CSV table of C-alpha atoms in Angstrom, one decimal:
chain,number,residue,atom,x,y,z
A,1,MET,CA,-32.5,-24.1,-2.3
A,2,MET,CA,-29.4,-25.1,-0.3
A,3,ARG,CA,-26.8,-27.1,-2.3
A,4,THR,CA,-25.6,-30.1,-0.3
A,5,ARG,CA,-22.3,-30.9,-2.0
A,6,PRO,CA,-19.6,-28.9,-0.3
A,7,LEU,CA,-17.3,-26.5,-2.1
A,8,LYS,CA,-13.8,-27.7,-1.6
A,9,VAL,CA,-11.1,-25.2,-0.5
A,10,ALA,CA,-7.3,-25.7,-0.7
A,11,LEU,CA,-5.2,-23.6,1.6
A,12,LEU,CA,-1.7,-22.7,0.5
A,13,GLY,CA,0.2,-21.6,3.6
A,14,CYS,CA,-0.7,-22.0,7.2
A,15,GLY,CA,1.2,-19.3,9.0
A,16,VAL,CA,-0.3,-16.4,11.0
A,17,VAL,CA,-2.9,-15.7,8.3
A,18,GLY,CA,-3.5,-19.2,6.9
A,19,SER,CA,-4.1,-20.7,10.3
A,20,GLU,CA,-6.6,-18.0,11.1
A,21,VAL,CA,-8.4,-18.6,7.8
A,22,ALA,CA,-8.7,-22.3,8.7
A,23,ARG,CA,-9.9,-21.5,12.2
A,24,ILE,CA,-12.7,-19.2,11.0
A,25,MET,CA,-13.7,-21.7,8.3
A,26,THR,CA,-14.2,-24.3,11.1
A,27,THR,CA,-15.7,-22.1,13.9
A,28,HIS,CA,-18.0,-20.2,11.5
A,29,ALA,CA,-18.9,-23.1,9.3
A,30,ASP,CA,-22.7,-22.9,9.7
A,31,ASP,CA,-22.7,-19.1,9.1
A,32,LEU,CA,-20.5,-19.5,6.0
A,33,THR,CA,-22.9,-22.2,4.7
A,34,ALA,CA,-25.9,-20.0,5.1
A,35,ARG,CA,-24.2,-17.0,3.5
A,36,ILE,CA,-22.8,-19.0,0.5
A,37,GLY,CA,-25.7,-21.3,0.0
A,38,ALA,CA,-23.5,-24.4,0.3
A,39,PRO,CA,-21.1,-25.9,2.8
A,40,VAL,CA,-17.4,-25.2,2.4
A,41,GLU,CA,-14.9,-27.9,3.2
A,42,LEU,CA,-11.2,-27.5,3.8
A,43,ALA,CA,-9.9,-30.1,1.5
A,44,GLY,CA,-6.1,-29.7,1.9
A,45,VAL,CA,-3.4,-27.5,3.5
A,46,ALA,CA,0.0,-27.1,1.8
A,47,VAL,CA,2.8,-26.2,4.2
A,48,ARG,CA,6.6,-26.3,4.2
A,49,ARG,CA,7.0,-27.9,7.7
A,50,PRO,CA,4.4,-30.7,8.1
A,51,ASP,CA,5.6,-31.8,11.5
A,52,ARG,CA,4.4,-28.7,13.2
A,53,VAL,CA,1.2,-29.1,15.3
A,54,ARG,CA,-1.6,-27.1,13.8
A,55,GLU,CA,-4.6,-26.9,16.2
A,56,GLY,CA,-7.9,-27.6,14.6
A,57,ILE,CA,-6.5,-29.0,11.3
A,58,ALA,CA,-6.7,-32.7,10.8
A,59,PRO,CA,-3.2,-34.1,10.1
A,60,GLU,CA,-4.4,-36.0,7.0
A,61,LEU,CA,-5.2,-32.6,5.3
A,62,VAL,CA,-1.6,-31.4,5.6
A,63,THR,CA,0.8,-31.9,2.7
A,64,THR,CA,4.1,-30.5,1.4
A,65,ASP,CA,3.1,-31.0,-2.2
A,66,ALA,CA,1.3,-27.8,-3.1
A,67,THR,CA,1.3,-28.6,-6.8
A,68,ALA,CA,-0.4,-31.9,-6.4
A,69,LEU,CA,-3.0,-30.2,-4.2
A,70,VAL,CA,-4.0,-27.6,-6.7
A,71,LYS,CA,-4.0,-30.1,-9.5
A,72,ARG,CA,-6.5,-32.4,-7.9
A,73,GLY,CA,-9.4,-31.3,-10.1
A,74,ASP,CA,-12.0,-31.4,-7.4
A,75,ILE,CA,-10.8,-28.2,-5.7
A,76,ASP,CA,-13.2,-25.3,-6.2
A,77,VAL,CA,-11.2,-22.5,-4.6
A,78,VAL,CA,-7.5,-22.1,-3.8
A,79,VAL,CA,-6.6,-19.7,-1.0
A,80,GLU,CA,-3.0,-18.5,-1.4
A,81,VAL,CA,-1.3,-16.9,1.6
A,82,ILE,CA,2.3,-18.0,1.2
A,83,GLY,CA,3.5,-14.7,-0.3
A,84,GLY,CA,6.4,-14.1,-2.6
A,85,ILE,CA,6.7,-14.5,-6.3
A,86,GLU,CA,7.5,-18.2,-6.7
A,87,PRO,CA,6.1,-20.8,-6.2
A,88,ALA,CA,3.0,-18.7,-5.7
A,89,ARG,CA,2.8,-17.6,-9.3
A,90,ALA,CA,3.1,-21.1,-10.7
A,91,LEU,CA,0.6,-22.5,-8.1
A,92,ILE,CA,-2.0,-19.9,-8.9
A,93,THR,CA,-1.7,-20.4,-12.7
A,94,THR,CA,-1.9,-24.2,-12.2
A,95,ALA,CA,-5.0,-23.8,-10.0
A,96,PHE,CA,-6.7,-21.9,-12.9
A,97,GLU,CA,-5.7,-24.6,-15.4
A,98,HIS,CA,-7.3,-27.3,-13.2
A,99,GLY,CA,-10.6,-25.5,-12.7
A,100,ALA,CA,-10.2,-23.6,-9.4
A,101,SER,CA,-10.8,-20.0,-8.6
A,102,VAL,CA,-8.2,-18.2,-6.5
A,103,VAL,CA,-8.3,-15.9,-3.4
A,104,SER,CA,-4.9,-14.3,-2.8
A,105,ALA,CA,-3.3,-12.0,-0.3
A,106,ASN,CA,-0.1,-11.7,-2.3
A,107,LYS,CA,0.5,-8.0,-2.9
A,108,ALA,CA,4.1,-8.4,-4.3
A,109,LEU,CA,3.0,-10.9,-7.0
A,110,LEU,CA,-0.1,-9.0,-7.9
A,111,ALA,CA,1.9,-5.7,-8.3
A,112,GLN,CA,4.4,-7.5,-10.5
A,113,ASP,CA,2.3,-9.9,-12.5
A,114,GLY,CA,-1.3,-9.0,-11.9
A,115,ALA,CA,-2.1,-8.6,-15.6
A,116,ALA,CA,-0.8,-12.1,-16.5
A,117,LEU,CA,-2.7,-13.6,-13.6
A,118,HIS,CA,-6.0,-11.8,-14.6
A,119,ALA,CA,-5.5,-13.1,-18.1
A,120,ALA,CA,-5.0,-16.7,-16.9
A,121,ALA,CA,-8.2,-16.4,-14.8
A,122,GLU,CA,-10.2,-15.0,-17.7
A,123,GLN,CA,-8.8,-17.7,-20.1
A,124,HIS,CA,-10.1,-20.5,-17.8
A,125,GLY,CA,-13.3,-18.7,-16.7
A,126,ARG,CA,-12.3,-18.4,-13.0
A,127,ASP,CA,-12.2,-15.7,-10.4
A,128,LEU,CA,-9.1,-13.9,-9.0
A,129,TYR,CA,-9.9,-12.0,-5.8
A,130,TYR,CA,-7.4,-10.2,-3.6
A,131,GLU,CA,-9.0,-7.9,-1.0
A,132,ALA,CA,-6.5,-9.0,1.6
A,133,ALA,CA,-3.5,-7.8,-0.5
A,134,VAL,CA,-4.1,-4.2,0.4
A,135,ALA,CA,-4.8,-2.7,3.9
A,136,GLY,CA,-5.8,-6.0,5.7
A,137,ALA,CA,-9.3,-6.0,7.0
A,138,ILE,CA,-10.3,-2.7,5.4
A,139,PRO,CA,-12.8,-3.2,2.6
A,140,LEU,CA,-11.1,-1.3,-0.2
A,141,ILE,CA,-10.5,-3.3,-3.3
A,142,ARG,CA,-14.2,-4.3,-3.8
A,143,PRO,CA,-15.5,-0.7,-3.2
A,144,LEU,CA,-12.9,0.6,-5.8
A,145,ARG,CA,-13.7,-1.9,-8.5
A,146,GLU,CA,-17.4,-2.5,-7.8
A,147,SER,CA,-19.1,0.2,-5.7
A,148,LEU,CA,-17.3,3.1,-7.4
A,149,ALA,CA,-17.2,1.4,-10.9
A,150,GLY,CA,-19.6,4.1,-12.3
A,151,ASP,CA,-17.6,7.0,-10.9
A,152,LYS,CA,-14.3,8.7,-12.0
A,153,ILE,CA,-11.6,8.3,-9.3
A,154,ASN,CA,-9.1,11.1,-9.4
A,155,ARG,CA,-6.9,10.4,-6.4
A,156,VAL,CA,-6.2,7.6,-3.9
A,157,MET,CA,-3.9,8.6,-1.0
A,158,GLY,CA,-3.3,6.6,2.0
A,159,ILE,CA,-1.3,5.0,4.9
A,160,VAL,CA,-1.1,1.4,3.8
A,161,ASN,CA,1.7,0.1,6.1
A,162,GLY,CA,1.1,-0.2,9.8
A,163,THR,CA,4.7,-0.6,10.8
A,164,THR,CA,5.8,2.7,9.3
A,165,ASN,CA,2.8,4.5,10.7
A,166,PHE,CA,3.5,3.2,14.2
A,167,ILE,CA,7.1,4.4,13.9
A,168,LEU,CA,6.2,7.9,12.6
A,169,ASP,CA,3.4,8.2,15.2
A,170,LYS,CA,5.9,7.5,18.0
A,171,MET,CA,8.4,10.0,16.6
A,172,ASP,CA,5.6,12.6,16.4
A,173,SER,CA,4.0,12.0,19.8
A,174,THR,CA,7.1,11.3,22.0
A,175,GLY,CA,9.9,13.1,20.2
A,176,ALA,CA,11.8,9.8,19.7
A,177,GLY,CA,14.4,9.3,17.0
A,178,TYR,CA,13.8,6.9,14.1
A,179,GLN,CA,16.0,4.1,15.6
A,180,GLU,CA,14.3,4.4,19.0
A,181,ALA,CA,10.9,4.2,17.5
A,182,LEU,CA,11.9,1.3,15.3
A,183,ASP,CA,13.2,-0.6,18.3
A,184,GLU,CA,9.9,-0.2,20.1
A,185,ALA,CA,8.0,-1.4,17.0
A,186,THR,CA,10.2,-4.5,16.8
A,187,ALA,CA,9.8,-5.2,20.5
A,188,LEU,CA,6.0,-5.0,20.1
A,189,GLY,CA,6.0,-7.3,17.1
A,190,TYR,CA,4.9,-4.5,14.6
A,191,ALA,CA,8.3,-4.6,12.7
A,192,GLU,CA,10.0,-7.7,11.3
A,193,ALA,CA,13.6,-8.6,12.3
A,194,ASP,CA,14.5,-7.2,8.9
A,195,PRO,CA,12.2,-4.2,8.4
A,196,THR,CA,13.5,-3.2,5.0
A,197,ALA,CA,10.3,-4.0,3.0
A,198,ASP,CA,8.3,-1.7,5.3
A,199,VAL,CA,10.6,1.2,6.1
A,200,GLU,CA,12.0,1.5,2.6
A,201,GLY,CA,8.5,1.6,1.1
A,202,PHE,CA,8.6,-1.6,-0.9
A,203,ASP,CA,5.4,-3.0,0.8
A,204,ALA,CA,3.5,0.3,0.3
A,205,ALA,CA,4.7,0.6,-3.3
A,206,ALA,CA,3.3,-2.8,-4.2
A,207,LYS,CA,0.0,-1.8,-2.7
A,208,ALA,CA,0.1,1.5,-4.6
A,209,ALA,CA,0.5,-0.3,-7.9
A,210,ILE,CA,-2.6,-2.4,-7.2
A,211,LEU,CA,-4.7,0.6,-6.1
A,212,ALA,CA,-3.6,2.7,-9.1
A,213,GLY,CA,-4.4,-0.1,-11.5
A,214,ILE,CA,-7.9,-0.5,-10.1
A,215,ALA,CA,-8.7,3.2,-9.6
A,216,PHE,CA,-7.6,4.3,-13.1
A,217,HIS,CA,-8.4,1.2,-15.2
A,218,THR,CA,-4.8,1.1,-16.2
A,219,ARG,CA,-2.1,-1.4,-15.8
A,220,VAL,CA,0.4,-0.1,-13.2
A,221,ARG,CA,3.3,-2.3,-12.3
A,222,LEU,CA,5.6,-2.1,-9.3
A,223,ASP,CA,8.3,-0.7,-11.5
A,224,ASP,CA,6.0,2.2,-12.3
A,225,VAL,CA,5.8,3.4,-8.7
A,226,HIS,CA,8.2,6.0,-7.4
A,227,ARG,CA,9.5,4.8,-4.0
A,228,GLU,CA,11.3,6.6,-1.1
A,229,GLY,CA,11.7,5.2,2.4
A,230,MET,CA,11.4,6.9,5.7
A,231,THR,CA,14.7,6.1,7.4
A,232,GLU,CA,16.0,9.7,6.9
A,233,VAL,CA,13.0,11.3,8.7
A,234,THR,CA,14.3,13.0,11.8
A,235,ALA,CA,12.9,14.6,15.0
A,236,ALA,CA,13.9,18.0,13.4
A,237,ASP,CA,11.6,17.2,10.5
A,238,PHE,CA,8.7,16.7,12.9
A,239,ALA,CA,9.5,19.9,14.7
A,240,SER,CA,9.4,21.7,11.4
A,241,ALA,CA,6.1,20.0,10.5
A,242,LYS,CA,4.5,21.1,13.8
A,243,GLU,CA,5.5,24.7,13.1
A,244,MET,CA,3.5,24.4,9.9
A,245,GLY,CA,0.5,22.7,11.6
A,246,CYS,CA,1.4,19.4,10.0
A,247,THR,CA,2.6,15.9,10.9
A,248,ILE,CA,4.5,13.4,8.8
A,249,LYS,CA,3.2,10.2,7.2
A,250,LEU,CA,4.6,7.6,4.8
A,251,LEU,CA,2.0,8.0,2.0
A,252,ALA,CA,1.0,6.0,-1.0
A,253,ILE,CA,-0.4,8.4,-3.6
A,254,CYS,CA,-2.0,7.5,-6.8
A,255,GLU,CA,-3.5,10.4,-8.9
A,256,ARG,CA,-4.8,11.3,-12.2
A,257,ALA,CA,-3.2,14.3,-14.0
A,258,ASP,CA,-5.2,17.5,-14.1
A,259,ASP,CA,-5.8,17.0,-17.8
A,260,GLY,CA,-6.8,13.3,-17.3
A,261,ALA,CA,-4.2,12.1,-19.8
A,262,SER,CA,-1.9,10.3,-17.5
A,263,VAL,CA,-1.5,8.9,-14.0
A,264,THR,CA,1.2,8.7,-11.3
A,265,ALA,CA,1.9,6.4,-8.4
A,266,ARG,CA,4.4,7.2,-5.7
A,267,VAL,CA,5.3,6.3,-2.1
A,268,HIS,CA,7.3,8.7,0.1
A,269,PRO,CA,7.2,10.5,3.5
A,270,ALA,CA,5.2,13.8,3.4
A,271,MET,CA,4.0,16.5,5.6
A,272,ILE,CA,0.3,16.6,5.9
A,273,PRO,CA,-1.9,19.2,7.6
A,274,LEU,CA,-3.3,18.2,11.0
A,275,SER,CA,-6.8,19.1,9.6
A,276,HIS,CA,-6.6,16.3,7.1
A,277,PRO,CA,-8.3,13.0,8.1
A,278,LEU,CA,-5.2,11.0,7.5
A,279,ALA,CA,-3.2,13.0,10.0
A,280,SER,CA,-5.3,11.5,12.9
A,281,VAL,CA,-4.5,7.9,12.0
A,282,ARG,CA,-2.4,6.6,14.9
A,283,GLY,CA,-0.4,3.6,15.8
A,284,ALA,CA,-0.3,0.6,13.4
A,285,TYR,CA,-3.6,1.5,11.7
A,286,ASN,CA,-4.1,2.1,8.0
A,287,ALA,CA,-6.4,4.5,6.2
A,288,VAL,CA,-7.0,5.3,2.6
A,289,PHE,CA,-8.5,8.6,1.3
A,290,VAL,CA,-10.3,8.5,-2.0
A,291,GLU,CA,-11.4,11.5,-4.1
A,292,SER,CA,-13.8,11.0,-7.0
A,293,ASP,CA,-16.1,13.1,-9.2
A,294,ALA,CA,-19.5,12.0,-8.0
A,295,ALA,CA,-18.9,10.5,-4.5
A,296,GLY,CA,-16.5,13.2,-3.5
A,297,GLN,CA,-14.2,12.4,-0.6
A,298,LEU,CA,-14.3,9.0,1.1
A,299,MET,CA,-12.0,7.5,3.8
A,300,PHE,CA,-11.5,3.8,4.6
A,301,TYR,CA,-9.9,3.1,8.0
A,302,GLY,CA,-9.0,0.1,10.1
A,303,PRO,CA,-6.3,-2.4,11.0
A,304,GLY,CA,-4.1,-3.1,8.0
A,305,ALA,CA,-2.3,-6.2,9.0
A,306,GLY,CA,-2.3,-9.2,11.4
A,307,GLY,CA,-3.8,-12.7,11.3
A,308,SER,CA,-7.4,-12.0,12.1
A,309,PRO,CA,-7.9,-8.7,10.1
A,310,THR,CA,-6.2,-10.2,7.0
A,311,ALA,CA,-8.1,-13.5,7.4
A,312,SER,CA,-11.4,-11.5,7.6
A,313,ALA,CA,-10.6,-10.0,4.1
A,314,VAL,CA,-9.7,-13.5,2.8
A,315,LEU,CA,-13.0,-15.0,4.1
A,316,GLY,CA,-15.0,-12.2,2.5
A,317,ASP,CA,-13.4,-13.0,-0.9
A,318,LEU,CA,-14.0,-16.7,-0.3
A,319,VAL,CA,-17.7,-16.1,0.3
A,320,ALA,CA,-17.9,-14.0,-2.9
A,321,VAL,CA,-16.0,-16.5,-5.0
A,322,CYS,CA,-18.0,-19.5,-3.7
A,323,ARG,CA,-21.3,-17.6,-4.5
A,324,ASN,CA,-20.0,-17.0,-8.0
A,325,ARG,CA,-19.1,-20.7,-8.3
A,326,ILE,CA,-22.6,-21.8,-7.3
A,327,GLY,CA,-24.2,-19.4,-9.8
A,328,GLY,CA,-21.9,-20.4,-12.6
A,329,ALA,CA,-20.6,-16.9,-13.0
A,330,THR,CA,-17.4,-14.9,-12.3
A,331,GLY,CA,-16.9,-11.6,-10.7
A,332,PRO,CA,-15.2,-8.5,-12.1
A,333,GLY,CA,-11.8,-9.2,-13.7
A,334,GLU,CA,-9.1,-6.8,-14.7
A,335,SER,CA,-10.3,-3.4,-16.0
A,336,ALA,CA,-7.4,-1.8,-18.0
A,337,TYR,CA,-9.3,-0.3,-20.9
A,338,ALA,CA,-8.1,3.3,-20.2
A,339,ALA,CA,-4.5,2.3,-20.7
A,340,LEU,CA,-3.3,5.7,-19.5
A,341,PRO,CA,0.5,6.3,-19.5
A,342,VAL,CA,2.2,6.4,-16.1
A,343,SER,CA,4.1,9.6,-15.8
A,344,PRO,CA,7.6,9.8,-14.2
A,345,MET,CA,8.1,11.3,-10.8
A,346,GLY,CA,9.6,14.4,-12.4
A,347,ASP,CA,6.2,15.4,-13.7
A,348,VAL,CA,4.5,15.2,-10.3
A,349,VAL,CA,3.5,18.7,-9.0
A,350,THR,CA,3.2,19.3,-5.3
A,351,ARG,CA,4.5,21.7,-2.5
A,352,TYR,CA,7.9,21.3,-0.9
A,353,HIS,CA,9.4,22.1,2.5
A,354,ILE,CA,13.2,22.6,2.2
A,355,SER,CA,15.5,23.2,5.1
A,356,LEU,CA,18.9,24.7,4.3
A,357,ASP,CA,22.0,25.3,6.4
A,358,VAL,CA,23.4,28.6,5.2
A,359,ALA,CA,26.0,31.3,6.2
A,360,ASP,CA,24.5,33.9,8.4
A,361,LYS,CA,25.4,37.0,6.5
A,362,PRO,CA,23.7,39.7,4.3
A,363,GLY,CA,22.5,38.7,0.8
A,364,VAL,CA,22.0,34.9,1.5
A,365,LEU,CA,18.3,35.1,1.3
A,366,ALA,CA,18.4,37.0,-2.0
A,367,GLN,CA,20.8,34.5,-3.5
A,368,VAL,CA,18.5,31.6,-2.5
A,369,ALA,CA,15.4,33.3,-3.8
A,370,THR,CA,17.1,34.0,-7.1
A,371,VAL,CA,17.9,30.3,-7.6
A,372,PHE,CA,14.2,29.4,-6.9
A,373,ALA,CA,13.0,32.0,-9.4
A,374,GLU,CA,15.5,30.9,-12.1
A,375,HIS,CA,14.0,27.4,-11.9
A,376,GLY,CA,10.4,28.5,-12.0
A,377,VAL,CA,9.7,27.5,-8.4
A,378,SER,CA,7.6,30.1,-6.5
A,379,ILE,CA,8.2,30.6,-2.8
A,380,ASP,CA,5.3,30.6,-0.4
A,381,THR,CA,7.0,31.3,2.9
A,382,VAL,CA,10.6,31.7,4.3
A,383,ARG,CA,11.8,31.4,7.8
A,384,GLN,CA,15.4,32.2,8.8
A,385,SER,CA,17.2,31.8,12.2
A,386,GLY,CA,20.8,31.7,13.2
A,387,LYS,CA,23.8,33.0,15.1
A,388,ASP,CA,27.6,32.8,15.2
A,389,GLY,CA,27.9,32.9,11.5
A,390,GLU,CA,25.6,29.9,10.8
A,391,ALA,CA,21.9,30.0,10.0
A,392,SER,CA,19.0,27.8,9.1
A,393,LEU,CA,16.7,28.8,6.2
A,394,VAL,CA,13.4,27.0,5.8
A,395,VAL,CA,11.6,27.5,2.5
A,396,VAL,CA,8.1,26.4,1.7
A,397,THR,CA,7.2,26.5,-2.0
A,398,HIS,CA,4.0,26.8,-3.9
A,399,ARG,CA,3.2,23.9,-6.1
A,400,ALA,CA,6.1,22.9,-8.4
A,401,SER,CA,7.1,19.9,-10.4
A,402,ASP,CA,9.6,17.4,-8.9
A,403,ALA,CA,11.9,18.0,-11.8
A,404,ALA,CA,11.9,21.8,-11.2
A,405,LEU,CA,12.6,21.3,-7.5
A,406,THR,CA,15.4,18.8,-8.2
A,407,GLY,CA,17.1,21.4,-10.5
A,408,THR,CA,16.6,24.1,-7.8
A,409,VAL,CA,18.3,22.0,-5.1
A,410,GLU,CA,21.2,21.1,-7.4
A,411,ALA,CA,21.8,24.8,-8.0
A,412,LEU,CA,21.5,25.6,-4.3
A,413,ARG,CA,24.2,23.1,-3.5
A,414,LYS,CA,26.6,25.1,-5.7
A,415,LEU,CA,26.2,28.3,-3.8
A,416,ASP,CA,29.1,29.2,-1.5
A,417,THR,CA,26.7,30.5,1.1
A,418,VAL,CA,24.7,27.2,1.3
A,419,ARG,CA,26.5,24.8,3.7
A,420,GLY,CA,24.1,21.9,3.0
A,421,VAL,CA,20.5,20.8,2.4
A,422,ALA,CA,19.3,19.5,5.7
A,423,SER,CA,16.0,18.0,4.5
A,424,ILE,CA,13.5,18.1,1.7
A,425,MET,CA,9.9,17.0,2.4
A,426,ARG,CA,6.8,17.1,0.2
A,427,VAL,CA,3.7,18.7,1.5
A,428,GLU,CA,0.5,16.8,0.6
A,429,GLY,CA,-3.2,16.9,1.4
A,430,GLU,CA,-3.8,20.6,1.1
């Protein structure tokens, strides 16, 4: 039986994503009603600039007092798409206190304070959904915390930032340098005027924290995620990658230790074999590769940002939360029962590609190999080229810990025959 009283929705933020959420709520109203079992009504829209014309939104719904809106008491669901830490955190908490469930796209806040927000939602018997916080339209959060809830996830590795993937793809396909590719991304609207959050890995790190927490049933905060940006990646790195049958991606990697006793979460550029599914992800698209005991290998692919894709994820959560509201139930909350320790980056074991500038004379290779051996790092392949007294030495290792590799590089820098370390790149996905 269809419920006639509408479920009231408060929208916090009406930018690119928020305006698209409002548009879809209006244009797909009949379909949403049928899917939910009750009509949904946009009851208020909180914005910073009320004088701006917002097509399709009645002026009387617009307010600058977001706090008053979430305190109304008749609001069933608050949709938060303003981003940042404050006032978003206070508004979400206030919404729970006044009886509303929350749908959020706020990756930064969830990565920093997800545990506290989940606790507040549980305390007040309300939902906190956030599919749109990671990878835009790609259904990822719900499969991890519901569809795979009975499985053991061992690794989540993915491209979760479209801006960086666009830049690296351009560098790979055209031979462009980093700045040239960034300028094109900016001109096309893929990169912000200040691209720091993207190119330095902050955006991806927040998403990695969320994914690791869900996958491993462990609280993982942003501070737990090792982060390296991609601004130092060069055309020479791509040339080296191609010689190995690889490309380079900025990856978010969350994995369970081999003994199952700890987890790690990290974001950094890495070489990845062309045979791996993630290597074929082009342009501004996102993809996440999941490895689990029972399901095996799964990949989720699609547009990771933009108004319509992100709004799609928000509306999916809105439907789920509204259904829960009608049924008098709540969906899955935080699952952190495993409480596994998050290991430091030094414990991470992977392969490495190291490019050295060395003197072109006898005995150099022997000296370099000795340093690797002394630090317990096994060499897989070596390639040397040079002339006129200078040479390039490329070493690819077998799997080694980050701490061992760091010690190796420090020792290499002290050799008189080593002029410099041109680049160090991890090799993943093998």
